[in-house]
């Protein structure tokens, strides 16, 4: 980081005198220090100029807050977590302040006055902080994740989702990097070593949707049918993955605008991948951030792709960003709707059979949750993601069937229009549906939104409207044994054929390999003991355009035919597979256990496997490498050190994985000594 980039730090941070107002202790009562501040204060705009020190993992910013007073009040607060220091620069009112429990900064006017109804106020503050969450420094990237983490951990703001604010960010950073944030890029100022990017949002949003991303990116741009710029970011080395990753993006954007019948509410839409993201994706307004593990090539696309996440985060720009759930009780208004409309977008692309298959799979997941006694009501704020997302999706599917497509579409349009840039509760959506349909929805609300148990009969009845699902449910070797031998050469669907392959009574035949990639993959997964007469056909699976098929086939062939192990390894030596290197990791482990193959390179092969546990790689790669080291009992001090480091990783999955595996290794005496040494227990 160039010294001038972090100008704020040299000018302000070190040796700053303590603001005199911080020394004042106020004795009068601070009213309305809760979410109900929105009844008294309306924050209109937050304009932040941000500068980063990536080496020190710290930031400095000057922030201007503008707010209107709805009712007289004697104090106003902003949420500010983990703020190292702050200093007031300017305001249009006489200001006193107090830091409350390290989480809020409270503004006071003189005791004899109040913030007056109908007046507009502003205040400018300089902040310095070392964010502990919500903003992450990962290798040469900086990115944010506000939902569930609170944007106020890095940008002091208002955590209450019901306060919609226009956020305009200006970001100063090294000119060799690409910077993006919410809104349109209005201006870029450049000097010898830095640039300052200015972004303008124009419209308000909840603070959890504020976002930025900094990294080494290239960009491809399309334009929607309605004229909205669609920007797709990617790493320069991933240029061959752009088409397959962002496939159908414009098509889905155009479809959702037509289907929802409410114009996309913002001026631009951007998508950017980042390393070690906490989730699959996040719908920050105009800037979806997603895991770079979803950057896929054309082969990986069949098994793992970004399409559903892409559609889901885009749908949130209406359901969540435009209209926000007022509280956790109404969370399905965001996640259930985004899941449903993402599925509608995929139906538009892949067809009705795909749509009903996904509903069927959602139903199976929900039934399993119920069997485990973990089902919850959609309106329970503590419900699982499965309930909010997939039961919510099912509820909307049934509602649309019940009232008809035209009434459903009109109700959604009326709901989004009436509550745009505001927050809403479930009851107001139901009211809009009742108005458009003329149907009393009391029973629907009770059955689908309030009751814990799944309405299984209604779900089965709906699924059976699909001939595709009906066929799938009917095929069975047990029920129709006379048809069993002919199923895989018949014209039944691929899903039905996969079902047959999973039944113990079915024996794979050579002609069964003459099927789609999906059925061939199922053969690879189910035929673990390969008859000699099927060896040649099974070997053909190594040529399939599917990393999952190749991974499974390679392992099963290696296990079944020891005399050909070197040949199988030679054929697959240049494949990495998915972003977690699934094929490569397996290949390395099998290589180490094939003594006759590349015998002089075993140390090099082991070093490569071990190297994948380092922080140079994404957490998915690292976890995969750790699992293979566990399988071959190949841990050494370097790899255990990488595992110990993983227990402090910012991504919760990596952190939990590392802790659990470290506990396992601690039970092995030879590893325990190394672990104790590295954790200062020895």
PDB file of N, CA, C and O in Angstrom, residues 96-153:
ATOM      1  N   UNK A  96     -23.185  17.538  21.352  1.00  0.00           N
ATOM      2  CA  UNK A  96     -22.502  16.790  22.394  1.00  0.00           C
ATOM      3  C   UNK A  96     -22.641  15.318  22.010  1.00  0.00           C
ATOM      4  O   UNK A  96     -23.522  14.948  21.239  1.00  0.00           O
ATOM      5  N   UNK A  97     -21.808  14.483  22.553  1.00  0.00           N
ATOM      6  CA  UNK A  97     -21.920  13.069  22.180  1.00  0.00           C
ATOM      7  C   UNK A  97     -21.446  12.175  23.305  1.00  0.00           C
ATOM      8  O   UNK A  97     -20.782  12.607  24.246  1.00  0.00           O
ATOM      9  N   UNK A  98     -21.804  10.923  23.163  1.00  0.00           N
ATOM     10  CA  UNK A  98     -21.360   9.910  24.098  1.00  0.00           C
ATOM     11  C   UNK A  98     -21.307   8.580  23.365  1.00  0.00           C
ATOM     12  O   UNK A  98     -22.191   8.264  22.574  1.00  0.00           O
ATOM     13  N   UNK A  99     -20.254   7.804  23.627  1.00  0.00           N
ATOM     14  CA  UNK A  99     -20.160   6.467  23.064  1.00  0.00           C
ATOM     15  C   UNK A  99     -20.848   5.507  24.019  1.00  0.00           C
ATOM     16  O   UNK A  99     -20.460   5.393  25.181  1.00  0.00           O
ATOM     17  N   UNK A 100     -21.886   4.826  23.559  1.00  0.00           N
ATOM     18  CA  UNK A 100     -22.698   3.989  24.423  1.00  0.00           C
ATOM     19  C   UNK A 100     -22.309   2.525  24.243  1.00  0.00           C
ATOM     20  O   UNK A 100     -22.566   1.927  23.202  1.00  0.00           O
ATOM     21  N   UNK A 101     -21.670   1.949  25.257  1.00  0.00           N
ATOM     22  CA  UNK A 101     -21.294   0.534  25.261  1.00  0.00           C
ATOM     23  C   UNK A 101     -20.453   0.136  24.063  1.00  0.00           C
ATOM     24  O   UNK A 101     -20.399  -1.040  23.700  1.00  0.00           O
ATOM     25  N   UNK A 102     -19.796   1.082  23.435  1.00  0.00           N
ATOM     26  CA  UNK A 102     -18.950   0.755  22.300  1.00  0.00           C
ATOM     27  C   UNK A 102     -19.700   0.365  21.050  1.00  0.00           C
ATOM     28  O   UNK A 102     -19.109  -0.002  20.039  1.00  0.00           O
ATOM     29  N   UNK A 103     -21.033   0.448  21.075  1.00  0.00           N
ATOM     30  CA  UNK A 103     -21.837   0.038  19.929  1.00  0.00           C
ATOM     31  C   UNK A 103     -22.641   1.164  19.296  1.00  0.00           C
ATOM     32  O   UNK A 103     -23.098   1.038  18.172  1.00  0.00           O
ATOM     33  N   UNK A 104     -22.828   2.252  20.025  1.00  0.00           N
ATOM     34  CA  UNK A 104     -23.598   3.370  19.505  1.00  0.00           C
ATOM     35  C   UNK A 104     -22.894   4.685  19.835  1.00  0.00           C
ATOM     36  O   UNK A 104     -22.250   4.804  20.870  1.00  0.00           O
ATOM     37  N   UNK A 105     -23.059   5.646  18.950  1.00  0.00           N
ATOM     38  CA  UNK A 105     -22.632   7.013  19.215  1.00  0.00           C
ATOM     39  C   UNK A 105     -23.890   7.868  19.278  1.00  0.00           C
ATOM     40  O   UNK A 105     -24.676   7.904  18.327  1.00  0.00           O
ATOM     41  N   UNK A 106     -24.077   8.515  20.407  1.00  0.00           N
ATOM     42  CA  UNK A 106     -25.293   9.282  20.648  1.00  0.00           C
ATOM     43  C   UNK A 106     -24.989  10.770  20.484  1.00  0.00           C
ATOM     44  O   UNK A 106     -24.010  11.278  21.013  1.00  0.00           O
ATOM     45  N   UNK A 107     -25.843  11.475  19.743  1.00  0.00           N
ATOM     46  CA  UNK A 107     -25.725  12.919  19.586  1.00  0.00           C
ATOM     47  C   UNK A 107     -26.726  13.588  20.511  1.00  0.00           C
ATOM     48  O   UNK A 107     -27.891  13.201  20.566  1.00  0.00           O
ATOM     49  N   UNK A 108     -26.255  14.620  21.217  1.00  0.00           N
ATOM     50  CA  UNK A 108     -27.139  15.405  22.088  1.00  0.00           C
ATOM     51  C   UNK A 108     -27.103  16.857  21.641  1.00  0.00           C
ATOM     52  O   UNK A 108     -26.067  17.359  21.205  1.00  0.00           O
ATOM     53  N   UNK A 109     -28.214  17.520  21.782  1.00  0.00           N
ATOM     54  CA  UNK A 109     -28.235  18.979  21.679  1.00  0.00           C
ATOM     55  C   UNK A 109     -28.159  19.524  23.099  1.00  0.00           C
ATOM     56  O   UNK A 109     -28.270  18.760  24.065  1.00  0.00           O
ATOM     57  N   UNK A 110     -27.980  20.819  23.282  1.00  0.00           N
ATOM     58  CA  UNK A 110     -28.000  21.359  24.652  1.00  0.00           C
ATOM     59  C   UNK A 110     -29.279  20.967  25.379  1.00  0.00           C
ATOM     60  O   UNK A 110     -30.330  20.770  24.764  1.00  0.00           O
ATOM     61  N   UNK A 111     -29.190  20.862  26.672  1.00  0.00           N
ATOM     62  CA  UNK A 111     -30.284  20.310  27.482  1.00  0.00           C
ATOM     63  C   UNK A 111     -31.597  21.069  27.295  1.00  0.00           C
ATOM     64  O   UNK A 111     -32.674  20.491  27.375  1.00  0.00           O
ATOM     65  N   UNK A 112     -31.518  22.396  27.041  1.00  0.00           N
ATOM     66  CA  UNK A 112     -32.755  23.177  26.952  1.00  0.00           C
ATOM     67  C   UNK A 112     -33.427  23.061  25.580  1.00  0.00           C
ATOM     68  O   UNK A 112     -34.513  23.575  25.378  1.00  0.00           O
ATOM     69  N   UNK A 113     -32.786  22.379  24.621  1.00  0.00           N
ATOM     70  CA  UNK A 113     -33.351  22.275  23.284  1.00  0.00           C
ATOM     71  C   UNK A 113     -33.526  20.816  22.896  1.00  0.00           C
ATOM     72  O   UNK A 113     -32.980  19.904  23.507  1.00  0.00           O
ATOM     73  N   UNK A 114     -34.278  20.590  21.851  1.00  0.00           N
ATOM     74  CA  UNK A 114     -34.434  19.258  21.287  1.00  0.00           C
ATOM     75  C   UNK A 114     -34.195  19.326  19.781  1.00  0.00           C
ATOM     76  O   UNK A 114     -34.193  20.397  19.183  1.00  0.00           O
ATOM     77  N   UNK A 115     -33.985  18.157  19.177  1.00  0.00           N
ATOM     78  CA  UNK A 115     -34.041  18.089  17.724  1.00  0.00           C
ATOM     79  C   UNK A 115     -35.508  18.314  17.339  1.00  0.00           C
ATOM     80  O   UNK A 115     -36.398  17.607  17.816  1.00  0.00           O
ATOM     81  N   UNK A 116     -35.768  19.291  16.482  1.00  0.00           N
ATOM     82  CA  UNK A 116     -37.122  19.773  16.267  1.00  0.00           C
ATOM     83  C   UNK A 116     -37.802  19.117  15.070  1.00  0.00           C
ATOM     84  O   UNK A 116     -37.195  18.921  14.011  1.00  0.00           O
ATOM     85  N   UNK A 117     -39.073  18.820  15.250  1.00  0.00           N
ATOM     86  CA  UNK A 117     -39.891  18.210  14.212  1.00  0.00           C
ATOM     87  C   UNK A 117     -39.853  19.036  12.925  1.00  0.00           C
ATOM     88  O   UNK A 117     -39.954  20.261  12.953  1.00  0.00           O
ATOM     89  N   UNK A 118     -39.661  18.316  11.797  1.00  0.00           N
ATOM     90  CA  UNK A 118     -39.706  18.968  10.493  1.00  0.00           C
ATOM     91  C   UNK A 118     -38.397  19.561  10.034  1.00  0.00           C
ATOM     92  O   UNK A 118     -38.296  20.043   8.898  1.00  0.00           O
ATOM     93  N   UNK A 119     -37.378  19.539  10.886  1.00  0.00           N
ATOM     94  CA  UNK A 119     -36.095  20.125  10.511  1.00  0.00           C
ATOM     95  C   UNK A 119     -35.121  19.061  10.015  1.00  0.00           C
ATOM     96  O   UNK A 119     -35.182  17.906  10.387  1.00  0.00           O
ATOM     97  N   UNK A 120     -34.195  19.513   9.158  1.00  0.00           N
ATOM     98  CA  UNK A 120     -33.143  18.649   8.626  1.00  0.00           C
ATOM     99  C   UNK A 120     -31.830  18.983   9.316  1.00  0.00           C
ATOM    100  O   UNK A 120     -31.498  20.154   9.513  1.00  0.00           O
ATOM    101  N   UNK A 121     -31.087  17.948   9.700  1.00  0.00           N
ATOM    102  CA  UNK A 121     -29.805  18.129  10.371  1.00  0.00           C
ATOM    103  C   UNK A 121     -28.724  17.350   9.631  1.00  0.00           C
ATOM    104  O   UNK A 121     -29.012  16.378   8.923  1.00  0.00           O
ATOM    105  N   UNK A 122     -27.475  17.792   9.828  1.00  0.00           N
ATOM    106  CA  UNK A 122     -26.364  17.006   9.291  1.00  0.00           C
ATOM    107  C   UNK A 122     -25.196  17.061  10.264  1.00  0.00           C
ATOM    108  O   UNK A 122     -25.062  17.992  11.073  1.00  0.00           O
ATOM    109  N   UNK A 123     -24.346  16.036  10.164  1.00  0.00           N
ATOM    110  CA  UNK A 123     -23.136  15.999  10.960  1.00  0.00           C
ATOM    111  C   UNK A 123     -22.078  15.243  10.178  1.00  0.00           C
ATOM    112  O   UNK A 123     -22.381  14.258   9.495  1.00  0.00           O
ATOM    113  N   UNK A 124     -20.820  15.713  10.238  1.00  0.00           N
ATOM    114  CA  UNK A 124     -19.695  15.031   9.591  1.00  0.00           C
ATOM    115  C   UNK A 124     -18.745  14.520  10.665  1.00  0.00           C
ATOM    116  O   UNK A 124     -18.394  15.253  11.598  1.00  0.00           O
ATOM    117  N   UNK A 125     -18.346  13.267  10.514  1.00  0.00           N
ATOM    118  CA  UNK A 125     -17.487  12.624  11.514  1.00  0.00           C
ATOM    119  C   UNK A 125     -16.373  11.875  10.794  1.00  0.00           C
ATOM    120  O   UNK A 125     -16.596  11.265   9.743  1.00  0.00           O
ATOM    121  N   UNK A 126     -15.190  11.912  11.359  1.00  0.00           N
ATOM    122  CA  UNK A 126     -14.074  11.085  10.873  1.00  0.00           C
ATOM    123  C   UNK A 126     -13.953   9.876  11.796  1.00  0.00           C
ATOM    124  O   UNK A 126     -13.984  10.008  13.022  1.00  0.00           O
ATOM    125  N   UNK A 127     -13.825   8.705  11.187  1.00  0.00           N
ATOM    126  CA  UNK A 127     -13.707   7.456  11.934  1.00  0.00           C
ATOM    127  C   UNK A 127     -12.416   6.737  11.569  1.00  0.00           C
ATOM    128  O   UNK A 127     -11.943   6.812  10.436  1.00  0.00           O
ATOM    129  N   UNK A 128     -11.901   6.002  12.543  1.00  0.00           N
ATOM    130  CA  UNK A 128     -10.759   5.121  12.336  1.00  0.00           C
ATOM    131  C   UNK A 128     -11.084   3.785  12.983  1.00  0.00           C
ATOM    132  O   UNK A 128     -11.559   3.756  14.125  1.00  0.00           O
ATOM    133  N   UNK A 129     -10.863   2.691  12.271  1.00  0.00           N
ATOM    134  CA  UNK A 129     -11.238   1.405  12.862  1.00  0.00           C
ATOM    135  C   UNK A 129     -10.458   0.246  12.264  1.00  0.00           C
ATOM    136  O   UNK A 129      -9.851   0.349  11.189  1.00  0.00           O
ATOM    137  N   UNK A 130     -10.494  -0.865  13.006  1.00  0.00           N
ATOM    138  CA  UNK A 130      -9.960  -2.157  12.581  1.00  0.00           C
ATOM    139  C   UNK A 130     -11.144  -3.129  12.553  1.00  0.00           C
ATOM    140  O   UNK A 130     -11.423  -3.777  13.564  1.00  0.00           O
ATOM    141  N   UNK A 131     -11.866  -3.229  11.453  1.00  0.00           N
ATOM    142  CA  UNK A 131     -13.086  -4.045  11.440  1.00  0.00           C
ATOM    143  C   UNK A 131     -12.813  -5.502  11.795  1.00  0.00           C
ATOM    144  O   UNK A 131     -11.852  -6.104  11.306  1.00  0.00           O
ATOM    145  N   UNK A 132     -13.652  -6.045  12.649  1.00  0.00           N
ATOM    146  CA  UNK A 132     -13.518  -7.447  13.058  1.00  0.00           C
ATOM    147  C   UNK A 132     -14.488  -8.353  12.310  1.00  0.00           C
ATOM    148  O   UNK A 132     -14.334  -9.575  12.331  1.00  0.00           O
ATOM    149  N   UNK A 133     -15.488  -7.764  11.699  1.00  0.00           N
ATOM    150  CA  UNK A 133     -16.415  -8.522  10.864  1.00  0.00           C
ATOM    151  C   UNK A 133     -17.103  -7.555   9.922  1.00  0.00           C
ATOM    152  O   UNK A 133     -16.953  -6.337  10.041  1.00  0.00           O
ATOM    153  N   UNK A 134     -17.840  -8.114   8.962  1.00  0.00           N
ATOM    154  CA  UNK A 134     -18.601  -7.376   7.953  1.00  0.00           C
ATOM    155  C   UNK A 134     -17.735  -6.785   6.844  1.00  0.00           C
ATOM    156  O   UNK A 134     -18.221  -6.543   5.742  1.00  0.00           O
ATOM    157  N   UNK A 135     -16.453  -6.535   7.110  1.00  0.00           N
ATOM    158  CA  UNK A 135     -15.504  -6.142   6.074  1.00  0.00           C
ATOM    159  C   UNK A 135     -14.255  -6.995   6.244  1.00  0.00           C
ATOM    160  O   UNK A 135     -13.724  -7.116   7.356  1.00  0.00           O
ATOM    161  N   UNK A 136     -13.773  -7.575   5.118  1.00  0.00           N
ATOM    162  CA  UNK A 136     -12.714  -8.582   5.205  1.00  0.00           C
ATOM    163  C   UNK A 136     -11.567  -8.247   4.250  1.00  0.00           C
ATOM    164  O   UNK A 136     -11.790  -7.855   3.102  1.00  0.00           O
ATOM    165  N   UNK A 137     -10.359  -8.407   4.744  1.00  0.00           N
ATOM    166  CA  UNK A 137      -9.148  -8.288   3.943  1.00  0.00           C
ATOM    167  C   UNK A 137      -8.675  -9.707   3.652  1.00  0.00           C
ATOM    168  O   UNK A 137      -8.195 -10.414   4.554  1.00  0.00           O
ATOM    169  N   UNK A 138      -8.832 -10.164   2.412  1.00  0.00           N
ATOM    170  CA  UNK A 138      -8.503 -11.542   2.045  1.00  0.00           C
ATOM    171  C   UNK A 138      -7.505 -11.499   0.896  1.00  0.00           C
ATOM    172  O   UNK A 138      -7.851 -11.144  -0.234  1.00  0.00           O
ATOM    173  N   UNK A 139      -6.254 -11.866   1.185  1.00  0.00           N
ATOM    174  CA  UNK A 139      -5.178 -11.769   0.197  1.00  0.00           C
ATOM    175  C   UNK A 139      -5.138 -10.341  -0.347  1.00  0.00           C
ATOM    176  O   UNK A 139      -5.019  -9.399   0.409  1.00  0.00           O
ATOM    177  N   UNK A 140      -5.302 -10.181  -1.666  1.00  0.00           N
ATOM    178  CA  UNK A 140      -5.262  -8.825  -2.240  1.00  0.00           C
ATOM    179  C   UNK A 140      -6.654  -8.276  -2.481  1.00  0.00           C
ATOM    180  O   UNK A 140      -6.839  -7.359  -3.287  1.00  0.00           O
ATOM    181  N   UNK A 141      -7.634  -8.831  -1.785  1.00  0.00           N
ATOM    182  CA  UNK A 141      -9.012  -8.371  -1.926  1.00  0.00           C
ATOM    183  C   UNK A 141      -9.502  -7.711  -0.637  1.00  0.00           C
ATOM    184  O   UNK A 141      -9.025  -8.019   0.455  1.00  0.00           O
ATOM    185  N   UNK A 142     -10.472  -6.820  -0.809  1.00  0.00           N
ATOM    186  CA  UNK A 142     -11.248  -6.276   0.307  1.00  0.00           C
ATOM    187  C   UNK A 142     -12.709  -6.380  -0.111  1.00  0.00           C
ATOM    188  O   UNK A 142     -13.065  -5.979  -1.228  1.00  0.00           O
ATOM    189  N   UNK A 143     -13.535  -6.945   0.749  1.00  0.00           N
ATOM    190  CA  UNK A 143     -14.959  -7.046   0.417  1.00  0.00           C
ATOM    191  C   UNK A 143     -15.792  -7.070   1.688  1.00  0.00           C
ATOM    192  O   UNK A 143     -15.276  -7.263   2.779  1.00  0.00           O
ATOM    193  N   UNK A 144     -17.084  -6.847   1.507  1.00  0.00           N
ATOM    194  CA  UNK A 144     -17.984  -6.706   2.654  1.00  0.00           C
ATOM    195  C   UNK A 144     -19.063  -7.777   2.643  1.00  0.00           C
ATOM    196  O   UNK A 144     -19.373  -8.362   1.614  1.00  0.00           O
ATOM    197  N   UNK A 145     -19.637  -8.004   3.822  1.00  0.00           N
ATOM    198  CA  UNK A 145     -20.820  -8.855   3.979  1.00  0.00           C
ATOM    199  C   UNK A 145     -21.602  -8.316   5.161  1.00  0.00           C
ATOM    200  O   UNK A 145     -21.262  -8.563   6.313  1.00  0.00           O
ATOM    201  N   UNK A 146     -22.670  -7.566   4.857  1.00  0.00           N
ATOM    202  CA  UNK A 146     -23.394  -6.861   5.904  1.00  0.00           C
ATOM    203  C   UNK A 146     -24.515  -7.643   6.545  1.00  0.00           C
ATOM    204  O   UNK A 146     -24.794  -7.465   7.731  1.00  0.00           O
ATOM    205  N   UNK A 147     -25.184  -8.497   5.778  1.00  0.00           N
ATOM    206  CA  UNK A 147     -26.329  -9.218   6.346  1.00  0.00           C
ATOM    207  C   UNK A 147     -25.864 -10.210   7.405  1.00  0.00           C
ATOM    208  O   UNK A 147     -24.994 -11.031   7.157  1.00  0.00           O
ATOM    209  N   UNK A 148     -26.475 -10.107   8.579  1.00  0.00           N
ATOM    210  CA  UNK A 148     -26.106 -10.988   9.677  1.00  0.00           C
ATOM    211  C   UNK A 148     -24.836 -10.572  10.393  1.00  0.00           C
ATOM    212  O   UNK A 148     -24.492 -11.135  11.430  1.00  0.00           O
ATOM    213  N   UNK A 149     -24.110  -9.596   9.853  1.00  0.00           N
ATOM    214  CA  UNK A 149     -22.840  -9.168  10.452  1.00  0.00           C
ATOM    215  C   UNK A 149     -22.862  -7.703  10.876  1.00  0.00           C
ATOM    216  O   UNK A 149     -22.017  -7.270  11.631  1.00  0.00           O
ATOM    217  N   UNK A 150     -23.791  -6.938  10.383  1.00  0.00           N
ATOM    218  CA  UNK A 150     -23.961  -5.513  10.660  1.00  0.00           C
ATOM    219  C   UNK A 150     -22.914  -4.652   9.958  1.00  0.00           C
ATOM    220  O   UNK A 150     -21.736  -4.680  10.298  1.00  0.00           O
ATOM    221  N   UNK A 151     -23.365  -3.888   9.002  1.00  0.00           N
ATOM    222  CA  UNK A 151     -22.498  -2.965   8.284  1.00  0.00           C
ATOM    223  C   UNK A 151     -21.813  -1.995   9.239  1.00  0.00           C
ATOM    224  O   UNK A 151     -20.702  -1.521   8.967  1.00  0.00           O
ATOM    225  N   UNK A 152     -22.444  -1.706  10.374  1.00  0.00           N
ATOM    226  CA  UNK A 152     -21.869  -0.742  11.321  1.00  0.00           C
ATOM    227  C   UNK A 152     -20.545  -1.208  11.909  1.00  0.00           C
ATOM    228  O   UNK A 152     -19.858  -0.435  12.586  1.00  0.00           O
ATOM    229  N   UNK A 153     -20.139  -2.458  11.659  1.00  0.00           N
ATOM    230  CA  UNK A 153     -18.807  -2.904  12.073  1.00  0.00           C
ATOM    231  C   UNK A 153     -17.707  -2.191  11.299  1.00  0.00           C
ATOM    232  O   UNK A 153     -16.580  -2.112  11.772  1.00  0.00           O
TER     233      UNK A 153
END
